[in-house]
GROMACS .gro file of C-alpha atoms in nm:
model
  137
    1MET     CA    1  -4.392   3.196  11.148
    2LYS     CA    2  -4.047   3.225  10.955
    3LYS     CA    3  -4.046   3.358  10.605
    4GLU     CA    4  -3.789   3.081  10.480
    5ILE     CA    5  -3.688   2.758  10.618
    6THR     CA    6  -3.377   2.572  10.482
    7ALA     CA    7  -3.272   2.206  10.553
    8THR     CA    8  -3.026   1.962  10.395
    9GLY     CA    9  -3.114   1.625  10.282
   10ARG     CA   10  -2.870   1.327  10.196
   11ARG     CA   11  -2.902   0.987  10.029
   12LYS     CA   12  -2.620   0.788   9.895
   13ARG     CA   13  -2.374   1.030   9.723
   14SER     CA   14  -2.630   1.306   9.673
   15ILE     CA   15  -2.682   1.610   9.867
   16ALA     CA   16  -2.989   1.852   9.859
   17LYS     CA   17  -3.004   2.193   9.993
   18VAL     CA   18  -3.396   2.259  10.023
   19LYS     CA   19  -3.549   2.608  10.052
   20MET     CA   20  -3.904   2.639  10.140
   21ILE     CA   21  -4.116   2.955  10.126
   22PRO     CA   22  -4.462   2.998  10.129
   23GLY     CA   23  -4.614   2.987   9.789
   24LYS     CA   24  -4.832   2.821   9.540
   25GLY     CA   25  -4.655   2.450   9.511
   26LYS     CA   26  -4.359   2.533   9.274
   27ILE     CA   27  -4.042   2.271   9.318
   28ILE     CA   28  -3.749   2.421   9.133
   29VAL     CA   29  -3.437   2.179   9.097
   30ASN     CA   30  -3.109   2.332   9.038
   31GLY     CA   31  -3.284   2.646   8.824
   32GLN     CA   32  -3.530   2.386   8.614
   33ASP     CA   33  -3.889   2.267   8.710
   34VAL     CA   34  -3.884   1.924   8.904
   35ASN     CA   35  -4.079   1.759   8.609
   36ASP     CA   36  -3.828   1.887   8.354
   37TYR     CA   37  -3.525   1.779   8.588
   38MET     CA   38  -3.629   1.433   8.683
   39PRO     CA   39  -3.640   1.199   8.377
   40PHE     CA   40  -3.919   0.965   8.557
   41ALA     CA   41  -4.243   1.082   8.696
   42THR     CA   42  -4.222   0.830   8.975
   43LEU     CA   43  -3.911   0.977   9.103
   44VAL     CA   44  -4.124   1.314   9.121
   45MET     CA   45  -4.413   1.124   9.305
   46ASP     CA   46  -4.132   1.008   9.557
   47LEU     CA   47  -4.008   1.337   9.650
   48LYS     CA   48  -4.355   1.490   9.671
   49GLN     CA   49  -4.449   1.213   9.946
   50PRO     CA   50  -4.432   1.393  10.243
   51LEU     CA   51  -4.610   1.713  10.101
   52GLU     CA   52  -4.901   1.502  10.014
   53LEU     CA   53  -4.912   1.302  10.357
   54THR     CA   54  -4.908   1.636  10.539
   55ASN     CA   55  -5.164   1.810  10.282
   56ASN     CA   56  -4.898   2.090  10.146
   57GLU     CA   57  -4.874   2.038   9.797
   58LYS     CA   58  -5.004   2.360   9.709
   59ALA     CA   59  -4.877   2.561  10.042
   60PHE     CA   60  -4.533   2.598   9.986
   61ASP     CA   61  -4.281   2.665   9.668
   62PHE     CA   62  -3.905   2.498   9.675
   63ASP     CA   63  -3.606   2.627   9.555
   64ILE     CA   64  -3.348   2.309   9.578
   65THR     CA   65  -2.969   2.251   9.490
   66VAL     CA   66  -2.898   1.937   9.445
   67LEU     CA   67  -2.534   1.786   9.349
   68GLY     CA   68  -2.358   1.435   9.338
   69GLY     CA   69  -2.506   1.049   9.268
   70GLY     CA   70  -2.772   0.953   9.012
   71PHE     CA   71  -3.132   1.059   8.999
   72ASN     CA   72  -3.276   0.811   9.219
   73GLY     CA   73  -3.016   0.934   9.512
   74GLN     CA   74  -3.113   1.304   9.402
   75ALA     CA   75  -3.466   1.211   9.455
   76GLY     CA   76  -3.429   1.050   9.799
   77ALA     CA   77  -3.207   1.365   9.910
   78ILE     CA   78  -3.457   1.594   9.817
   79ARG     CA   79  -3.744   1.391   9.981
   80LEU     CA   80  -3.540   1.397  10.317
   81GLY     CA   81  -3.467   1.785  10.291
   82ILE     CA   82  -3.828   1.858  10.226
   83THR     CA   83  -3.941   1.624  10.528
   84ARG     CA   84  -3.681   1.842  10.749
   85CYS     CA   85  -3.821   2.177  10.620
   86LEU     CA   86  -4.150   2.045  10.720
   87LEU     CA   87  -4.060   1.926  11.061
   88GLU     CA   88  -3.891   2.282  11.127
   89TYR     CA   89  -4.210   2.469  11.011
   90ASP     CA   90  -4.432   2.245  11.236
   91ALA     CA   91  -4.188   2.250  11.534
   92SER     CA   92  -4.357   2.532  11.725
   93SER     CA   93  -4.706   2.346  11.765
   94ASP     CA   94  -4.813   2.069  11.995
   95GLN     CA   95  -4.620   1.738  11.887
   96THR     CA   96  -4.831   1.509  12.088
   97ARG     CA   97  -5.137   1.562  11.878
   98ASP     CA   98  -5.222   1.297  11.639
   99ASP     CA   99  -5.205   1.547  11.319
  100SER     CA  100  -4.845   1.668  11.414
  101TYR     CA  101  -4.610   1.625  11.116
  102ARG     CA  102  -4.366   1.465  11.285
  103LYS     CA  103  -4.635   1.162  11.381
  104ILE     CA  104  -4.751   1.161  11.009
  105LEU     CA  105  -4.369   1.151  10.874
  106LYS     CA  106  -4.243   0.911  11.123
  107ALA     CA  107  -4.522   0.665  11.059
  108ALA     CA  108  -4.451   0.690  10.656
  109GLY     CA  109  -4.081   0.639  10.754
  110MET     CA  110  -3.975   0.988  10.587
  111ILE     CA  111  -3.744   1.093  10.854
  112THR     CA  112  -3.504   0.845  10.890
  113ARG     CA  113  -3.197   0.881  10.681
  114ASP     CA  114  -3.108   0.568  10.475
  115PRO     CA  115  -2.759   0.502  10.544
  116ARG     CA  116  -2.674   0.248  10.260
  117VAL     CA  117  -2.375   0.383  10.047
  118LYS     CA  118  -2.149   0.211   9.790
  119GLU     CA  119  -1.891  -0.054   9.962
  120ARG     CA  120  -1.516   0.091   9.890
  121LYS     CA  121  -1.334  -0.135   9.662
  122LYS     CA  122  -1.081  -0.374   9.828
  123TYR     CA  123  -0.725  -0.455   9.680
  124GLY     CA  124  -0.677  -0.765   9.512
  125LEU     CA  125  -1.058  -0.788   9.394
  126LYS     CA  126  -1.223  -0.658   9.118
  127LYS     CA  127  -1.515  -0.471   9.318
  128ALA     CA  128  -1.565  -0.476   9.678
  129ARG     CA  129  -1.625  -0.806   9.677
  130ARG     CA  130  -1.587  -0.986   9.335
  131ALA     CA  131  -1.291  -1.175   9.323
  132PRO     CA  132  -1.070  -1.267   9.001
  133GLN     CA  133  -1.210  -1.550   8.817
  134PHE     CA  134  -1.023  -1.871   8.955
  135SER     CA  135  -0.838  -2.057   8.674
  136LYS     CA  136  -0.734  -2.435   8.762
  137ARG     CA  137  -0.466  -2.418   8.485
   0.00000   0.00000   0.00000
């Protein structure tokens, strides 16, 4: 077993570099505890989902560096990074069995990277699609 596993997760404009080491379940984001860094408990629950699905809440410590975007995008990026770390950790085992991390996480939709990003602004418009207000006179 490797001592340290690293992975990258992305969502919207956020990029998370996740470092996973065996430990007691501590998650540090940008030098702070995850509960102090994230403003809402729902975001913390969201990024811990892959750990709960695979029953690893207390098995690993995470050191995460995240930059760009808002808290929602950052939570999604961290979740994808954690998922990729878990997949790499479980890669050496048999992937055909029903309790493989890949099958569990794939069924929950954790492996897929969400491709939705903000559409660029076009010239002559106020936003990506919002046209200026029409004036008859």
